[in-house]
Coordinates of C-alpha atoms in Angstrom, one line a residue:
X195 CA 69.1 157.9 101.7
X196 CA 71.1 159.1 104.7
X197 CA 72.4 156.1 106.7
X198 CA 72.8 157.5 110.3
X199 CA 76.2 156.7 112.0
X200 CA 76.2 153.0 113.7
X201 CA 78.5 151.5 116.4
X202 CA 80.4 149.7 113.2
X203 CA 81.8 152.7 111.9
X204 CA 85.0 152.5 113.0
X205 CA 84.6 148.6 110.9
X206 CA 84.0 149.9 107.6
X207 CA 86.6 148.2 105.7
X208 CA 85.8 145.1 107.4
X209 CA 82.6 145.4 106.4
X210 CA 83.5 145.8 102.6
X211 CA 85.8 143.0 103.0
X212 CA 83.2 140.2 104.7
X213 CA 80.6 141.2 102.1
X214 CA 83.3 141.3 98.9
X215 CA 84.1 137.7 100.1
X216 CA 80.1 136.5 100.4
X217 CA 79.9 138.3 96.9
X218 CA 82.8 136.5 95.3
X219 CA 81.6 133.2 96.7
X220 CA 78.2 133.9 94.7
X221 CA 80.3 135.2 91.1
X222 CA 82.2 132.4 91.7
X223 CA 79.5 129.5 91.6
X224 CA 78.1 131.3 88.2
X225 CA 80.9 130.5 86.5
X226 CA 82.1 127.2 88.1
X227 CA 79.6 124.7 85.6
X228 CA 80.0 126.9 82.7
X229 CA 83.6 126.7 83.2
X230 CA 83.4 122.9 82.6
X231 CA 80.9 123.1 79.7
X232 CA 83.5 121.1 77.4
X233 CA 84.1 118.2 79.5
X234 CA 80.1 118.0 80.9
X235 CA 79.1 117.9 77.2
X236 CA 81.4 114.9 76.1
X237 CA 80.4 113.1 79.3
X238 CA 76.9 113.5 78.9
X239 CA 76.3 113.7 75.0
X240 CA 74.5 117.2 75.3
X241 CA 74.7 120.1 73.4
X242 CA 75.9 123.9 73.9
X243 CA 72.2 125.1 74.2
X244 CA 71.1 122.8 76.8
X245 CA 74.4 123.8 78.8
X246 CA 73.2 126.7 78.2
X247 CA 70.0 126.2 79.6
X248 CA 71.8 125.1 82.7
X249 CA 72.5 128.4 83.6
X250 CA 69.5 130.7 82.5
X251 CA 67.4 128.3 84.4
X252 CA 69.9 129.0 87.2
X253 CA 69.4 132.8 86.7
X254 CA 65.7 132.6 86.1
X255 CA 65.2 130.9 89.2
X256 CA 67.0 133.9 91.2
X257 CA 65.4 136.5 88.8
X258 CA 62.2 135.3 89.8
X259 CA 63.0 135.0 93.5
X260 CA 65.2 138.2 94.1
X261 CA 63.1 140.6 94.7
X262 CA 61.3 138.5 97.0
X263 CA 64.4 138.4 98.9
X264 CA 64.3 142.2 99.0
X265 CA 61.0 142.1 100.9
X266 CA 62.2 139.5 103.1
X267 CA 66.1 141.6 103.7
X268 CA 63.9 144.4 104.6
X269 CA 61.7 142.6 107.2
X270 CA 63.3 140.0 108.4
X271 CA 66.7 141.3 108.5
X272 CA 69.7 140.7 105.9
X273 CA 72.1 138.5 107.8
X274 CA 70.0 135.5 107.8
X275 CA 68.8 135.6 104.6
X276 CA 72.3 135.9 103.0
X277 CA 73.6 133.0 105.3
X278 CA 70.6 130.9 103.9
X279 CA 71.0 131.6 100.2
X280 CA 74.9 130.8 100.5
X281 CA 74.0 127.5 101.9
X282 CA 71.6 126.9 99.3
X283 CA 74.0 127.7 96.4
X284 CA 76.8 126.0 98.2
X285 CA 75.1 123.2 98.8
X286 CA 73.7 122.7 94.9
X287 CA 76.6 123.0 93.3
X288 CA 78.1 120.2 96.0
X289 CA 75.3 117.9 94.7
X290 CA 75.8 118.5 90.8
X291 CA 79.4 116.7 91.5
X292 CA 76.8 113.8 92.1
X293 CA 73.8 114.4 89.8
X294 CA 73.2 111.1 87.9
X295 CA 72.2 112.6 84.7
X296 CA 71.0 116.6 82.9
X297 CA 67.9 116.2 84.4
X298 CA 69.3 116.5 87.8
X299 CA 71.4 119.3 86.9
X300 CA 68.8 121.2 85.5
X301 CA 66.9 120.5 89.4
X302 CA 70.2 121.3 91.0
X303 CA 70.9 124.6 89.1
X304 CA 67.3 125.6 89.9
X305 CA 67.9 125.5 93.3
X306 CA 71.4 127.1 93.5
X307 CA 69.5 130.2 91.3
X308 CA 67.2 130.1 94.6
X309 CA 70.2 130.8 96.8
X310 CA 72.1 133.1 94.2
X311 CA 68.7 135.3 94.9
X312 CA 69.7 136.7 98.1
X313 CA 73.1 138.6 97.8
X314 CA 72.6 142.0 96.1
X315 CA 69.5 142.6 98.5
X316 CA 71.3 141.5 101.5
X317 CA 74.7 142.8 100.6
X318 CA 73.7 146.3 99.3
X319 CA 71.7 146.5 102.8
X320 CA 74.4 145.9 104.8
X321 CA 76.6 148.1 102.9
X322 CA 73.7 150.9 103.3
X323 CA 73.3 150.2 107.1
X324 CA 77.4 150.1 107.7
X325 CA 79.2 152.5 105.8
X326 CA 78.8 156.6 105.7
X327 CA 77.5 157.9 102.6
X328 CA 81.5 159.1 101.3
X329 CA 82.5 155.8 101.9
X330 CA 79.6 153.8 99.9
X331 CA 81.4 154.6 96.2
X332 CA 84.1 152.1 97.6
X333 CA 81.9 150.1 99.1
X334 CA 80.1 149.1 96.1
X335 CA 83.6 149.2 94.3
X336 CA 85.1 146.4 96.5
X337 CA 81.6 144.3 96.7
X338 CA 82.0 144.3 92.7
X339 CA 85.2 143.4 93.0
X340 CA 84.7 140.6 95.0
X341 CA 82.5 139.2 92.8
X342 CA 84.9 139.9 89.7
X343 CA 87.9 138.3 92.0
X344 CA 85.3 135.3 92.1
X345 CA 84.5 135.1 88.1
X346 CA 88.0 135.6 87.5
X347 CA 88.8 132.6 90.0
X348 CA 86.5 130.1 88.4
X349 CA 87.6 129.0 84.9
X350 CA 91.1 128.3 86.0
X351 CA 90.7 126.7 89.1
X352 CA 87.9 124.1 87.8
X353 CA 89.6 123.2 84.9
X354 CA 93.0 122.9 87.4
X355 CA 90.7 120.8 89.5
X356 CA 89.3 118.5 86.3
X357 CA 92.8 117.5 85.3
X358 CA 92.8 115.7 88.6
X359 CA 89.4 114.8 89.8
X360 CA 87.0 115.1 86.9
X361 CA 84.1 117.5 86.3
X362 CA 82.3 116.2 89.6
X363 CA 84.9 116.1 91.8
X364 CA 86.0 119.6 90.9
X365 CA 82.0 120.7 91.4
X366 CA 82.1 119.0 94.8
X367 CA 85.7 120.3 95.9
X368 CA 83.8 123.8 94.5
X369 CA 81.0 123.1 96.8
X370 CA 83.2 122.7 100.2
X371 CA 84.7 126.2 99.2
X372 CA 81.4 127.6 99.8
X373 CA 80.8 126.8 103.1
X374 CA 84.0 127.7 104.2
X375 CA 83.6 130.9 103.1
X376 CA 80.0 130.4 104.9
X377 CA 81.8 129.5 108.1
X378 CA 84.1 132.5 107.8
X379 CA 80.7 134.8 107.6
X380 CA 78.8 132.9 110.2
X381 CA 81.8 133.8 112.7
X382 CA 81.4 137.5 111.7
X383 CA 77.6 138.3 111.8
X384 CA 78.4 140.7 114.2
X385 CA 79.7 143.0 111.9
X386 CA 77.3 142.6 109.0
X387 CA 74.7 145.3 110.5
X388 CA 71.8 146.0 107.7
X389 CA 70.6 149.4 109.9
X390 CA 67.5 147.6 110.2
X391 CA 66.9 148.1 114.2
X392 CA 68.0 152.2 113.6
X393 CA 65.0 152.3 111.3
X394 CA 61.2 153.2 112.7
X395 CA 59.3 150.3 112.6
X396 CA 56.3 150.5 110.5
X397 CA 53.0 149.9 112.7
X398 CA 52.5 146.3 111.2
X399 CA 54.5 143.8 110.0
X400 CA 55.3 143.1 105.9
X401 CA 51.5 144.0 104.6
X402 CA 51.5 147.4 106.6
X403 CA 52.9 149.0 103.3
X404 CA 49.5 149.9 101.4
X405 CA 50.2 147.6 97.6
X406 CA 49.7 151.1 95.9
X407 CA 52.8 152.2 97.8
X408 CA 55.0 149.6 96.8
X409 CA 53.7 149.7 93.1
X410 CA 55.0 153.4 93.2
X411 CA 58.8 152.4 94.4
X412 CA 58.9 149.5 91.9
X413 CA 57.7 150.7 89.4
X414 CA 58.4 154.4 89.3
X415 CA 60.1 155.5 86.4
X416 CA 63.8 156.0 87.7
X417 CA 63.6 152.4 88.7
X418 CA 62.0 150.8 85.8
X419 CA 64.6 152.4 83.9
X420 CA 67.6 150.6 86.1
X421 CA 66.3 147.4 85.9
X422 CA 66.2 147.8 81.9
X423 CA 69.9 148.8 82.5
X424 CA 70.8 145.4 84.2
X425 CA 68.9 143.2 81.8
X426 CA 70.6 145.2 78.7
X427 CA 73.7 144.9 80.3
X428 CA 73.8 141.7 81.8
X429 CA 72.3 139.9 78.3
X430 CA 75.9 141.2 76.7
X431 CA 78.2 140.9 79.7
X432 CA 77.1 137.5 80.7
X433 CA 77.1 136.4 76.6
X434 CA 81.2 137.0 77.0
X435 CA 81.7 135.7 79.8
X436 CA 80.1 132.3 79.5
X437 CA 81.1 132.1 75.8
X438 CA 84.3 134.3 75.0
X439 CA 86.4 131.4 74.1
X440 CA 83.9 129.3 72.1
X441 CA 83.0 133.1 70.6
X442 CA 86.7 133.5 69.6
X443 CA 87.5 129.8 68.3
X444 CA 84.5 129.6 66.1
X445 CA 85.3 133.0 64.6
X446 CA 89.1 132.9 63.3
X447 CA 90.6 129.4 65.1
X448 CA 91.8 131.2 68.2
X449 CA 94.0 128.6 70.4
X450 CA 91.7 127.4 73.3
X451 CA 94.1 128.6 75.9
X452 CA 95.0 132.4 74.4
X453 CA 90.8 133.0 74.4
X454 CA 90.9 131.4 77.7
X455 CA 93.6 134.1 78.6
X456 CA 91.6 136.9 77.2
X457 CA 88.5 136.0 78.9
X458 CA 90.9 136.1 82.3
X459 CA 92.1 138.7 81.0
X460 CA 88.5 140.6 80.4
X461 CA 87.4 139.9 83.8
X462 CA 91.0 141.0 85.7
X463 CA 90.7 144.0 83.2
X464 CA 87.1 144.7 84.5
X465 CA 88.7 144.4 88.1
X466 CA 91.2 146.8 87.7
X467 CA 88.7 149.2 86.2
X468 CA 86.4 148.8 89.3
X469 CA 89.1 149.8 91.6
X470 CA 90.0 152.8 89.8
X471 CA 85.7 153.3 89.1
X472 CA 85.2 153.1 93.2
X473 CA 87.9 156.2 93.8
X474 CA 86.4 158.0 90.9
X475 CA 82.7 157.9 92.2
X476 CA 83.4 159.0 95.6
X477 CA 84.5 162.3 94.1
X478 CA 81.6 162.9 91.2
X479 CA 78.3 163.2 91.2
X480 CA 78.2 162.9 87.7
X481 CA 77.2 158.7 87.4
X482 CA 75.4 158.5 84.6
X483 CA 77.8 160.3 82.4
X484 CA 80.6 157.7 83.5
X485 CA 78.4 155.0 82.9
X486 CA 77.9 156.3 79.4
X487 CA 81.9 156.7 78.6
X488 CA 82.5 153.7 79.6
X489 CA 80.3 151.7 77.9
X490 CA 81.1 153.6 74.7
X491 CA 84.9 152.3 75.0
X492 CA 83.8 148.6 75.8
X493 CA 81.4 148.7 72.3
X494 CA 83.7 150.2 70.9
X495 CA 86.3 147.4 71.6
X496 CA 83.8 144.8 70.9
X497 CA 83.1 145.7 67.4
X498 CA 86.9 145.7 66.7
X499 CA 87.0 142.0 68.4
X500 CA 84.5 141.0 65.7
X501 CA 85.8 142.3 62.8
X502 CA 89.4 142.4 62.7
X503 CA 91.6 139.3 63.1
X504 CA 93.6 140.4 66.3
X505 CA 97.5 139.0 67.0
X506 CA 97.1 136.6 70.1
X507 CA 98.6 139.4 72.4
X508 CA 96.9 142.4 71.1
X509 CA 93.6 140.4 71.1
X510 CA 94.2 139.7 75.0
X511 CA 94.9 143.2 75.0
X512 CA 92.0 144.4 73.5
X513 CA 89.8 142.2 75.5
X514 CA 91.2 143.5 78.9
X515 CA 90.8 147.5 78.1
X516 CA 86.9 146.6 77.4
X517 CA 86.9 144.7 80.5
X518 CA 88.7 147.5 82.6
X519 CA 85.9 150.2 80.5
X520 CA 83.2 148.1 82.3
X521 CA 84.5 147.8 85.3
X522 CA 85.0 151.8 86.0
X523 CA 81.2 152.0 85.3
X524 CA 80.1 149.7 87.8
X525 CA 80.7 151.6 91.4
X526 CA 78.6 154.7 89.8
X527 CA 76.0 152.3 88.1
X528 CA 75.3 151.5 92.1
X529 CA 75.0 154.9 93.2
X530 CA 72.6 155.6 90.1
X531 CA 70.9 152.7 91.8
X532 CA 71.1 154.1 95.1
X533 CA 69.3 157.4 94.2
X534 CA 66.2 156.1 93.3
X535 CA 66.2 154.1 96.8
X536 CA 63.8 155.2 99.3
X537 CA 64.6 155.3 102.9
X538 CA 64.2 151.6 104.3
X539 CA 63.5 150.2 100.9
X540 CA 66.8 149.5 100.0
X541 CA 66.6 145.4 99.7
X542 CA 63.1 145.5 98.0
X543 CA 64.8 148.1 95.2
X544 CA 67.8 146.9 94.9
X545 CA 66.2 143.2 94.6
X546 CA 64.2 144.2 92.4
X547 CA 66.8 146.2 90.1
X548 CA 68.9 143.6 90.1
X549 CA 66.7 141.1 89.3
X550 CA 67.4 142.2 86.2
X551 CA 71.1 141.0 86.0
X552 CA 69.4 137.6 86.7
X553 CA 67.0 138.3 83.3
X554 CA 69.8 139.1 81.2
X555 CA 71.9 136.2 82.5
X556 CA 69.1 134.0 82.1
X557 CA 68.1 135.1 78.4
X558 CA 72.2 134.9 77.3
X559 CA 73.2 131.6 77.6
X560 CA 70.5 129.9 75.7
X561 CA 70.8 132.8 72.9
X562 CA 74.6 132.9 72.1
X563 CA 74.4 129.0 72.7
X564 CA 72.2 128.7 69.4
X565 CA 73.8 131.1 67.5
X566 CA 77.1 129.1 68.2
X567 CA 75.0 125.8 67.4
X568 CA 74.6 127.8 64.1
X569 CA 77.9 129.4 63.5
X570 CA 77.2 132.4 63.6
X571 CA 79.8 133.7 65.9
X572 CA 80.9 137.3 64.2
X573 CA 77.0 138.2 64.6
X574 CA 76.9 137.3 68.7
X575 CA 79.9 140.0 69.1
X576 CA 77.7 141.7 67.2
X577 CA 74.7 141.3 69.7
X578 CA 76.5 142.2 72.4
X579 CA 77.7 145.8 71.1
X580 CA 74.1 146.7 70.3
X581 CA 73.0 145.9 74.1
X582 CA 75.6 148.1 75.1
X583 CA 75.0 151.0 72.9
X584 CA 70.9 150.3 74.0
X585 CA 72.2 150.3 77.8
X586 CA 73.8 153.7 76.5
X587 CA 70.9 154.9 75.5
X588 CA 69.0 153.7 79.0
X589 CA 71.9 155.7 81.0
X590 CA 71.3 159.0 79.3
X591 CA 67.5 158.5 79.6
X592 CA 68.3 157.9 83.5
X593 CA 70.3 161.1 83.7
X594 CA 67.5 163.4 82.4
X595 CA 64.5 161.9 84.7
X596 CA 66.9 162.2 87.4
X597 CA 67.4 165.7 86.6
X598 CA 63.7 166.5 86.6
X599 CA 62.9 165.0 89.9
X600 CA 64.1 165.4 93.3
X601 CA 66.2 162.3 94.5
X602 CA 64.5 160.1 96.5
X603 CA 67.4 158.9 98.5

């Protein structure tokens, strides 16, 4: 899709940065309950599977209600809709600080999956509506790393936060953060231009697409195959994320704070490899063969995690070279993405295609959590190798449809 030049072009990089903010805001407030997962299970007597189920309902929720968001990015415009969903998610995990009990978290994380719904759709289409076509590989590479920066953010800073003011107050404290950053947004809508009033207007509103039509974008092949990418991908990534240091004691008595520092240091890894990812896919066209080598280093990696007993620094090591062989994929993942994207269909496909991000974080909590319930922790490393060599497998596919069709962007 060509975006046509706006009157924010001379903005880009303020663009990127707003929108990597609003994105890290979003990573961050995945990772802020799970982060606390040992002291909410002492205080409330509940086990790793129904913290788990904490966050898959989260995800479900914004699986469910993302590409809905698309549709709604696409006609009602993407500023509003991402200022709602941050208030919504902001808001929830405020409230969890107070919940009385599980059953109110489960409500509360419901909702915040609600507002965790709206950022890739909004984001990518304000990207897409702001920033020139050989600027969009660094684009994506600083949205993703604002939402890495926000991950990366979140175990420390709770558990900082819980030494002082307990599980709730640290949820609440987390809450305020988010509508700062809300404020911060609010005070630059000006710049946040989705392209949306550039575009021909269709001659009726949301139903003037024929159902038939939309079944075709959805559902064509290119994109079916992306959103298998994100729920492959996501099922593992997420799975390491959430879990990495229960993952690491139950398997050989690793220290609580060296596999705390090796999931820090997966996710700072994965930064550093998005940065060097987002130079890299401005000057290829070759995205699915990056997203391939990549991948191939991180299960690699993984496997090795597993099976070998790793010295506390090498381990951390080890952990942060997968995370980095992620991370370069990521920025050429989006422009894979991008490709299949019709003109002025960009929030319903990428809500859509990422949706499945929200399936795989949803199905990965609840699975790793039992298999730790039954100590089985070698075997969830395991797991997550063989989604990565699957999402391989999905890449390649990708590349050879691609290569038998003309793009449709």
């Amino acid at each position: 899709m060509t975006v046509a030049a706006t009157t924010l072009s001379h903005h880009p990089y303020r663009v990127m940065g707003l929108i990597g903010v609003g994105h890290g805001a979003s990573h961050f407030f995945h990772l802020v309950v799970p982060s606390l997962f040992p002291l909410i299970k002492l205080d409330l007597g509940v086990s790793y599977a129904q913290l788990g189920l904490l966050t898959t309902l989260m995800f479900v929720v914004s699986g469910i209600s993302q590409t809905v968001c698309g549709f709604l990015v696409d006609h009602l415009g993407a500023r509003r809709i991402l200022f709602t969903g941050l208030a919504l998610l902001a808001g929830a995990i405020f409230l969890c600080g107070l919940a009385p009990g599980y059953p109110a978290l489960l409500v509360l994380m419901a909702v915040a999956g609600l507002g965790n719904a709206v950022f890739h759709p909004a984001d990518y289409a304000i990207l897409g509506g702001s920033i020139a076509r050989g600027r969009l590989g660094r684009a994506y590479g600083i949205h993703t790393l604002g939402g890495n920066l926000g991950w990366a953010a979140a175990p420390a800073t709770m558990l900082f936060l819980a030494q002082f003011v307990g599980w709730r107050g640290a949820l609440m404290i987390a809450g305020g953060i988010g509508f700062a950053i809300l404020l911060l947004l609010v005070s630059q809508a000006a710049f946040l231009d989705d392209g949306r009033a550039r575009r021909p207007k269709p001659a009726d509103a949301l139903g003037a697409a024929p159902q038939a039509g939309i079944a075709s974008i959805l559902f064509s092949l290119p994109v079916l195959l992306c959103f298998a990418y994100f729920v492959l991908l996501a099922t593992g990534q997420i799975g390491m994320q959430n879990f990495l240091p229960s993952i690491l004691g139950a398997l050989n008595g690793t220290p609580l704070t060296t596999a705390g520092t090796a999931l820090t240091a997966f996710l700072l890894g994965s930064t550093a490899g998005v940065a060097v990812g987002m130079m890299y896919a401005d000057r290829t066209e070759r995205h699915h063969l990056t997203v391939a080598g990549g991948l191939s280093i991180m299960a690699a990696l993984v496997l090795i995690i597993a099976e070998v007993d790793l010295a506390a620094t090498v381990l951390i090591a080890t952990v942060a070279v997968a995370g980095a062989a992620l991370g370069f994929t990521i920025p050429s993942r989006d422009l894979v993405v991008r490709q299949a994207t019709p003109p002025g269909a960009t929030g319903r496909v990428f809500g859509f295609v990422y949706s499945g991000l929200d399936v795989g974080s949803a199905v990965a909590p609840v699975t790793i959590g039992l298999m730790l319930d039954h100590n089985l922790p070698r075997l969830t490393l395991w797991l997550v190798a063989i989604l990565i060599v699957a999402a391989i497998g999905i890449a390649l596919l990708l590349q050879r449809v691609s290569d038998r069709r003309p793009p449709l962007s």
